[in-house]
Short mmCIF file of C-alpha atoms and ligand atoms in Angstrom, two decimals:
data_model
loop_
_atom_site.label_atom_id
_atom_site.label_comp_id
_atom_site.label_asym_id
_atom_site.label_seq_id
_atom_site.Cartn_x
_atom_site.Cartn_y
_atom_site.Cartn_z
CA MET A 1 0.01 0.00 -0.01
CA LEU A 2 2.86 2.32 0.79
CA ASP A 3 5.20 1.41 -1.99
CA ASN A 4 3.19 2.05 -5.10
CA PHE A 5 2.56 5.67 -6.02
CA LEU A 6 1.21 7.31 -9.15
CA GLU A 7 2.62 10.36 -10.91
CA LEU A 8 0.16 13.13 -10.17
CA PHE A 9 -1.46 15.23 -12.90
CA ILE A 10 -4.20 16.46 -10.61
CA PRO A 11 -4.25 20.10 -9.45
CA GLY A 12 -3.01 19.27 -5.98
CA PRO A 13 -1.44 17.70 -4.26
CA THR A 14 1.46 17.70 -6.71
CA ASN A 15 4.59 15.63 -7.06
CA ILE A 16 7.46 16.32 -4.64
CA ASP A 17 11.02 16.51 -5.88
CA GLY A 18 13.16 13.65 -4.52
CA GLU A 19 15.91 15.91 -3.20
CA ILE A 20 13.42 18.15 -1.37
CA ALA A 21 11.60 15.12 0.07
CA LYS A 22 14.79 14.22 2.02
CA TYR A 23 14.32 17.38 4.14
CA LEU A 24 11.04 15.94 5.45
CA CYS A 25 12.86 13.34 7.53
CA LYS A 26 15.46 15.53 9.27
CA PRO A 27 15.57 15.29 13.08
CA SER A 28 13.20 17.40 15.18
CA ILE A 29 14.54 20.46 16.95
CA GLY A 30 13.17 22.59 19.77
CA HIS A 31 10.87 25.21 18.36
CA ARG A 32 12.15 27.76 20.92
CA SER A 33 15.79 27.08 20.05
CA GLY A 34 18.21 29.43 18.33
CA GLN A 35 18.50 26.93 15.47
CA PHE A 36 14.77 27.15 14.84
CA SER A 37 14.85 30.95 14.73
CA GLU A 38 17.75 30.85 12.30
CA ILE A 39 15.85 28.50 9.98
CA PHE A 40 12.68 30.56 10.29
CA ALA A 41 14.49 33.85 9.58
CA GLU A 42 16.27 32.47 6.53
CA THR A 43 13.02 31.06 5.17
CA ASP A 44 11.28 34.38 5.79
CA LYS A 45 13.96 36.26 3.84
CA ASN A 46 13.51 33.89 0.87
CA LEU A 47 9.74 34.11 1.00
CA LYS A 48 9.76 37.88 1.01
CA GLN A 49 11.86 37.74 -2.19
CA LEU A 50 9.74 35.11 -3.89
CA LEU A 51 6.48 36.83 -3.00
CA TYR A 52 7.66 40.37 -3.70
CA THR A 53 6.62 41.61 -0.29
CA GLN A 54 7.85 43.31 2.85
CA ASN A 55 4.74 42.16 4.73
CA ARG A 56 4.98 39.70 7.61
CA ILE A 57 4.41 36.15 6.44
CA PHE A 58 2.83 33.86 9.05
CA HIS A 59 3.30 30.11 8.96
CA LEU A 60 0.16 28.15 9.89
CA THR A 61 0.23 24.41 10.43
CA CYS A 62 -3.05 23.66 8.74
CA ALA A 63 -4.64 23.33 5.31
CA ALA A 64 -5.47 26.42 3.27
CA THR A 65 -8.99 26.01 4.63
CA GLY A 66 -7.66 27.01 8.01
CA ALA A 67 -5.93 30.01 6.40
CA TRP A 68 -9.31 31.01 4.87
CA GLU A 69 -10.80 31.00 8.35
CA ALA A 70 -7.82 32.96 9.73
CA ALA A 71 -8.13 35.59 7.00
CA VAL A 72 -11.83 36.14 7.63
CA LEU A 73 -11.64 36.18 11.45
CA ASN A 74 -8.82 38.71 11.43
CA SER A 75 -10.18 41.01 8.70
CA VAL A 76 -13.92 41.31 8.53
CA GLY A 77 -15.55 43.97 10.66
CA LYS A 78 -18.43 45.62 8.86
CA GLY A 79 -18.92 43.09 6.12
CA VAL A 80 -17.23 40.98 3.44
CA LEU A 81 -17.92 40.76 -0.28
CA HIS A 82 -17.02 37.32 -1.60
CA VAL A 83 -16.66 36.70 -5.34
CA VAL A 84 -17.96 33.25 -6.04
CA ASN A 85 -17.03 31.78 -9.42
CA GLY A 86 -16.35 28.13 -8.64
CA ALA A 87 -16.18 25.52 -5.90
CA PHE A 88 -13.29 26.91 -3.87
CA SER A 89 -14.58 30.49 -3.78
CA GLU A 90 -17.96 29.10 -2.76
CA LYS A 91 -16.40 27.23 0.17
CA TRP A 92 -14.55 30.30 1.36
CA ALA A 93 -17.75 32.35 1.36
CA LYS A 94 -19.43 29.62 3.40
CA ILE A 95 -16.69 29.89 6.02
CA SER A 96 -17.35 33.64 6.39
CA LYS A 97 -20.97 32.87 7.05
CA ILE A 98 -20.17 30.12 9.58
CA CYS A 99 -17.87 32.64 11.33
CA ASN A 100 -20.90 34.88 11.67
CA LYS A 101 -19.52 37.55 9.38
CA ASN A 102 -21.84 39.79 7.45
CA THR A 103 -21.35 38.13 4.04
CA GLU A 104 -22.53 39.09 0.61
CA ILE A 105 -21.84 37.04 -2.52
CA LEU A 106 -21.07 38.35 -5.96
CA GLU A 107 -22.00 35.28 -7.96
CA LEU A 108 -20.52 34.73 -11.42
CA ASP A 109 -20.98 31.83 -13.83
CA TRP A 110 -18.41 29.08 -13.28
CA GLY A 111 -15.47 29.59 -15.64
CA LYS A 112 -15.70 33.39 -15.52
CA ALA A 113 -13.11 35.58 -13.83
CA PRO A 114 -14.14 38.65 -11.75
CA LYS A 115 -14.01 42.00 -13.51
CA PRO A 116 -13.11 45.28 -11.80
CA GLU A 117 -16.48 46.95 -12.62
CA GLN A 118 -18.48 44.11 -11.01
CA ILE A 119 -16.63 44.43 -7.71
CA ARG A 120 -16.46 48.21 -7.81
CA GLU A 121 -20.25 48.53 -8.13
CA LYS A 122 -20.71 46.39 -4.98
CA LEU A 123 -18.04 48.20 -2.96
CA LEU A 124 -19.53 51.62 -3.74
CA SER A 125 -22.48 50.61 -1.47
CA GLY A 126 -20.15 51.22 1.46
CA LYS A 127 -21.34 48.03 3.12
CA PHE A 128 -17.98 46.26 3.06
CA ASP A 129 -14.66 46.69 4.79
CA THR A 130 -13.32 43.49 3.15
CA VAL A 131 -13.33 41.87 -0.28
CA ALA A 132 -12.32 38.24 -0.83
CA PHE A 133 -11.63 36.37 -4.00
CA VAL A 134 -9.79 33.37 -5.38
CA HIS A 135 -6.97 34.29 -7.76
CA ASN A 136 -6.95 30.99 -9.61
CA GLU A 137 -10.22 29.01 -9.38
CA THR A 138 -8.88 25.50 -9.34
CA SER A 139 -12.33 24.00 -10.09
CA THR A 140 -12.75 25.95 -13.37
CA GLY A 141 -9.27 26.94 -14.56
CA ALA A 142 -10.20 30.64 -14.53
CA MET A 143 -7.47 33.00 -13.35
CA ALA A 144 -8.32 36.56 -12.30
CA ASN A 145 -6.27 39.41 -13.64
CA LEU A 146 -4.73 40.78 -10.45
CA GLN A 147 -3.31 43.83 -12.16
CA GLU A 148 -6.66 45.15 -13.41
CA LEU A 149 -8.41 44.32 -10.12
CA SER A 150 -5.78 46.00 -7.99
CA GLU A 151 -5.96 49.27 -9.97
CA MET A 152 -9.70 49.51 -9.21
CA LEU A 153 -9.27 48.42 -5.58
CA ARG A 154 -6.96 51.41 -4.91
CA GLU A 155 -10.17 53.54 -4.98
CA PHE A 156 -11.19 51.79 -1.75
CA PRO A 157 -8.34 52.23 0.75
CA GLU A 158 -10.62 51.29 3.65
CA VAL A 159 -11.39 47.86 2.15
CA LEU A 160 -9.00 44.98 2.95
CA VAL A 161 -8.18 42.79 -0.05
CA LEU A 162 -7.99 39.06 0.73
CA VAL A 163 -6.68 36.77 -1.98
CA ASP A 164 -6.63 32.99 -2.08
CA ALA A 165 -3.54 32.11 -4.14
CA VAL A 166 -3.53 28.44 -3.24
CA SER A 167 -3.08 27.06 -6.74
CA SER A 168 -1.19 30.00 -8.22
CA MET A 169 1.42 31.09 -5.63
CA MET A 170 4.82 30.23 -7.12
CA GLY A 171 3.15 29.10 -10.32
CA THR A 172 2.75 32.61 -11.61
CA LYS A 173 4.16 35.93 -10.53
CA ILE A 174 2.21 37.63 -7.70
CA GLU A 175 3.77 40.91 -6.63
CA ILE A 176 1.97 41.22 -3.36
CA ASP A 177 3.11 44.71 -2.40
CA LYS A 178 2.74 46.28 -5.83
CA LEU A 179 -0.77 44.80 -6.12
CA GLY A 180 -1.72 46.00 -2.67
CA ILE A 181 -2.88 42.58 -1.44
CA ASP A 182 -3.53 42.80 2.33
CA VAL A 183 -3.88 39.12 3.01
CA CYS A 184 -2.52 36.61 0.53
CA LEU A 185 -2.75 32.90 1.47
CA ALA A 186 -1.75 29.54 0.09
CA SER A 187 -1.11 26.01 1.29
CA LEU A 188 2.01 24.23 0.04
CA GLN A 189 0.75 21.19 -1.82
CA LYS A 190 0.06 22.90 -5.14
CA ALA A 191 2.54 25.05 -7.07
CA TRP A 192 4.89 25.00 -4.09
CA ALA A 193 5.20 21.19 -4.65
CA LEU A 194 5.44 20.37 -0.92
CA PRO A 195 3.25 18.10 1.18
CA PRO A 196 -0.24 19.27 2.29
CA GLY A 197 -0.90 20.51 5.84
CA TYR A 198 0.97 23.85 5.99
CA ALA A 199 -0.12 27.34 4.91
CA LEU A 200 1.52 30.74 4.42
CA VAL A 201 -0.34 33.99 4.95
CA SER A 202 1.11 37.38 4.15
CA VAL A 203 -0.42 40.19 6.21
CA SER A 204 -0.08 43.90 5.50
CA GLU A 205 0.24 46.55 8.21
CA LYS A 206 -3.34 47.67 7.40
CA ALA A 207 -4.60 44.15 7.90
CA MET A 208 -2.64 43.83 11.16
CA GLN A 209 -4.25 47.02 12.48
CA ARG A 210 -7.70 45.70 11.47
CA SER A 211 -7.01 42.44 13.36
CA LYS A 212 -6.15 44.43 16.47
CA SER A 213 -9.49 46.20 16.25
CA LEU A 214 -11.49 42.99 16.14
CA THR A 215 -12.66 40.58 18.83
CA ASN A 216 -13.99 36.99 18.59
CA LYS A 217 -11.02 35.86 16.52
CA GLY A 218 -10.71 32.55 18.32
CA HIS A 219 -7.24 31.68 19.46
CA TYR A 220 -5.40 29.34 17.06
CA PHE A 221 -5.71 31.79 14.15
CA ASP A 222 -5.36 35.13 15.92
CA PHE A 223 -2.88 37.22 13.89
CA GLU A 224 -1.96 39.23 16.99
CA VAL A 225 -0.58 36.05 18.59
CA TYR A 226 1.30 35.14 15.40
CA GLU A 227 2.76 38.69 15.24
CA GLU A 228 4.12 38.45 18.80
CA PHE A 229 6.07 35.31 17.89
CA TYR A 230 6.97 36.35 14.37
CA THR A 231 9.06 39.19 15.73
CA LYS A 232 11.16 36.50 17.49
CA ASN A 233 11.34 34.34 14.35
CA GLN A 234 9.03 31.80 15.88
CA THR A 235 5.50 30.46 15.57
CA PRO A 236 3.08 30.56 18.48
CA TYR A 237 2.66 26.78 18.54
CA THR A 238 4.84 23.85 17.57
CA PRO A 239 4.74 23.98 13.79
CA SER A 240 5.20 21.10 11.39
CA LEU A 241 9.01 21.06 11.40
CA PRO A 242 9.30 18.80 8.33
CA HIS A 243 7.33 21.34 6.30
CA LEU A 244 9.50 24.21 7.49
CA TYR A 245 12.76 22.37 6.59
CA ALA A 246 11.43 21.49 3.17
CA LEU A 247 10.08 24.99 2.63
CA LEU A 248 13.53 26.44 3.31
CA ALA A 249 15.11 24.01 0.85
CA GLN A 250 12.44 24.56 -1.75
CA SER A 251 12.64 28.36 -1.45
CA GLU A 252 16.40 28.16 -1.99
CA ARG A 253 15.87 25.96 -4.97
CA PHE A 254 13.36 28.42 -6.46
CA LEU A 255 15.72 31.30 -6.02
CA LYS A 256 18.46 29.25 -7.75
CA GLU A 257 16.10 28.26 -10.62
CA GLY A 258 15.01 31.88 -10.76
CA PRO A 259 11.34 32.54 -10.00
CA GLU A 260 10.89 34.15 -13.47
CA ASN A 261 12.15 30.96 -15.12
CA ARG A 262 9.78 28.91 -13.01
CA PHE A 263 6.80 31.11 -13.91
CA ALA A 264 7.80 31.00 -17.60
CA ARG A 265 7.92 27.17 -17.40
CA HIS A 266 4.34 27.07 -16.09
CA LYS A 267 3.18 29.47 -18.82
CA LYS A 268 4.85 27.38 -21.51
CA MET A 269 3.19 24.20 -20.17
CA ALA A 270 -0.18 25.98 -20.10
CA GLU A 271 0.30 26.93 -23.79
CA ILE A 272 1.20 23.35 -24.72
CA THR A 273 -1.82 22.00 -22.88
CA ARG A 274 -4.24 24.48 -24.55
CA LYS A 275 -2.87 23.47 -27.93
CA TRP A 276 -3.40 19.83 -27.05
CA VAL A 277 -6.97 20.71 -26.09
CA SER A 278 -7.81 22.25 -29.48
CA ASP A 279 -5.79 19.67 -31.47
CA ASN A 280 -7.80 16.91 -29.78
CA GLY A 281 -11.19 18.38 -30.48
CA PHE A 282 -11.93 19.70 -27.00
CA ALA A 283 -12.61 23.25 -25.76
CA LEU A 284 -11.48 25.25 -22.74
CA PHE A 285 -13.93 25.67 -19.88
CA SER A 286 -12.47 28.95 -18.63
CA GLU A 287 -13.26 32.36 -20.10
CA GLU A 288 -11.09 33.58 -22.99
CA GLY A 289 -8.33 35.89 -21.75
CA TYR A 290 -8.44 34.41 -18.23
CA HIS A 291 -7.00 30.94 -18.68
CA SER A 292 -5.02 29.60 -15.70
CA GLU A 293 -1.31 29.12 -16.08
CA THR A 294 -1.10 26.29 -13.50
CA LEU A 295 -3.99 24.09 -14.65
CA THR A 296 -6.28 23.67 -17.60
CA CYS A 297 -9.95 22.87 -17.19
CA VAL A 298 -11.19 21.03 -20.32
CA LYS A 299 -14.80 21.08 -21.47
CA ASN A 300 -15.68 17.46 -22.18
CA THR A 301 -17.14 18.33 -25.58
CA ARG A 302 -16.37 14.80 -26.96
CA GLU A 303 -18.19 13.26 -23.95
CA ILE A 304 -15.42 10.84 -23.12
CA ASP A 305 -15.87 8.45 -20.22
CA VAL A 306 -13.63 10.11 -17.61
CA GLU A 307 -13.82 7.03 -15.31
CA GLN A 308 -12.56 4.77 -18.05
CA THR A 309 -9.87 7.24 -19.04
CA ALA A 310 -8.67 7.44 -15.44
CA LYS A 311 -8.55 3.62 -15.27
CA ILE A 312 -6.38 3.35 -18.38
CA LEU A 313 -4.06 6.15 -17.24
CA LYS A 314 -3.66 4.44 -13.88
CA THR A 315 -2.18 1.40 -15.64
CA LYS A 316 0.34 3.84 -17.17
CA GLY A 317 1.26 5.17 -13.71
CA TYR A 318 -0.71 8.40 -13.81
CA LEU A 319 -3.39 9.93 -11.61
CA PHE A 320 -5.89 11.73 -13.89
CA ASP A 321 -8.41 14.31 -12.72
CA LYS A 322 -12.09 13.80 -13.56
CA GLY A 323 -13.35 17.32 -12.89
CA TYR A 324 -14.46 18.93 -9.65
CA GLY A 325 -17.74 19.77 -7.94
CA LYS A 326 -20.82 20.30 -10.07
CA ILE A 327 -18.84 20.12 -13.31
CA LYS A 328 -17.24 16.69 -12.57
CA GLY A 329 -17.36 14.55 -15.74
CA LYS A 330 -18.54 17.54 -17.80
CA THR A 331 -14.94 18.71 -17.52
CA PHE A 332 -11.58 17.20 -16.66
CA ARG A 333 -8.48 19.08 -15.51
CA ILE A 334 -4.86 18.84 -16.43
CA ALA A 335 -2.43 20.26 -13.88
CA HIS A 336 0.84 21.79 -15.06
CA MET A 337 2.31 23.20 -11.87
CA GLY A 338 5.05 22.46 -9.39
CA GLU A 339 7.76 20.09 -10.49
CA THR A 340 6.06 19.05 -13.76
CA ASP A 341 8.07 20.05 -16.83
CA VAL A 342 7.49 20.20 -20.57
CA GLU A 343 8.89 16.72 -21.09
CA LYS A 344 6.78 15.02 -18.39
CA LEU A 345 3.69 16.90 -19.56
CA GLY A 346 4.32 15.84 -23.14
CA LYS A 347 4.44 12.18 -22.18
CA PHE A 348 1.27 12.48 -20.11
CA LEU A 349 -0.65 14.26 -22.92
CA PHE A 350 0.49 11.56 -25.34
CA GLU A 351 -0.86 8.83 -23.03
CA LEU A 352 -4.05 10.82 -22.40
CA ALA A 353 -4.75 11.07 -26.16
CA LYS A 354 -4.14 7.34 -26.51
CA ALA A 355 -6.38 6.50 -23.57
CA ILE A 356 -9.20 8.58 -25.09
CA GLY A 357 -8.71 6.84 -28.43
C1 LIG B 401 -6.86 23.27 -3.04
C2 LIG B 401 -7.44 24.63 -2.83
C3 LIG B 401 -7.91 25.01 -1.56
C4 LIG B 401 -7.95 24.10 -0.39
O1 LIG B 401 -6.70 23.82 0.07
P1 LIG B 401 -6.52 22.92 1.41
O2 LIG B 401 -5.04 23.09 1.66
O3 LIG B 401 -6.89 21.53 0.99
O4 LIG B 401 -7.44 23.47 2.40
C5 LIG B 401 -8.37 26.31 -1.51
N1 LIG B 401 -8.41 27.17 -2.52
C6 LIG B 401 -7.96 26.77 -3.73
C7 LIG B 401 -8.02 27.75 -4.86
C8 LIG B 401 -7.49 25.50 -3.94
O5 LIG B 401 -7.07 25.13 -5.15
#
């Protein structure tokens, strides 16, 4: 059971590089030791460079779902506007409601990306002090244009901008400070190509001040507590040390590869995949002009049997994605993020075409 693994072409979790995996079994250290603080500080320095930010970056030992909850609990006072354009953005909005936040949903058709005008119109009501959206909707393959959204959001300096970058962080360039993102979150099992169970959250000074003004934040996710320990290069609670070791190693590797080269590789793979889609008589599910660079969601126009396709690909050593949420089977997704490269992708697409017949 634990010696037979498939190569993953699903949009998370993704394959882990063999050299990086070795860091997951290093010995434990005390999380209040000087050695820990050195590791944390070095990682923080790398992260700031890779994420183009001077903001504090908190490490949460939890899935991105926990980071969603943290973002909402620490940011929303008056009310939050959630853009919902797929399964993940829908789940995030649900969490705001469960946390008793005044929540309004801007609902878009699945596959569409949010446009500045749509959000602007809602924010002009003055009902919101927070806006939340998913950068790269993993269920539909639609990627928002952060540049055009951020230009509009500058008109609303009192509104905190929360961005889920779970399936895009390190897959495409996100200049957090230039874009004015107050809270940017991601777990590590997607474009970071590390194991699931650990999340990063960048928090602006404005977001930190908002957190201080709020109550009922719970305890595990209170940014004020994280801040207190962050200044000592620590986390408030014992974090997943294996993740931290591997994150340091991976961040060093990314800086060596050059983040720009990494992003270009993802973009190139996206182009190859889109060409495969049209060459094989399929169509893209996501809106034109907003196709994701880390995964491609394919409209199943040929009505292939996705279950059968997955079975055949399994015999070739691959895990194939059969679509997500309400569009499962009507779509399938091809991930091209993390450690996947043009050669591996080419082999997979060849086998996929053969399996479809
Ligand atoms: C995978 C994913 C999540 C959930 O991540 P977990 O770490 O499993 O909680 C959230 N948002 C997006 C966009 C995702 O792709």
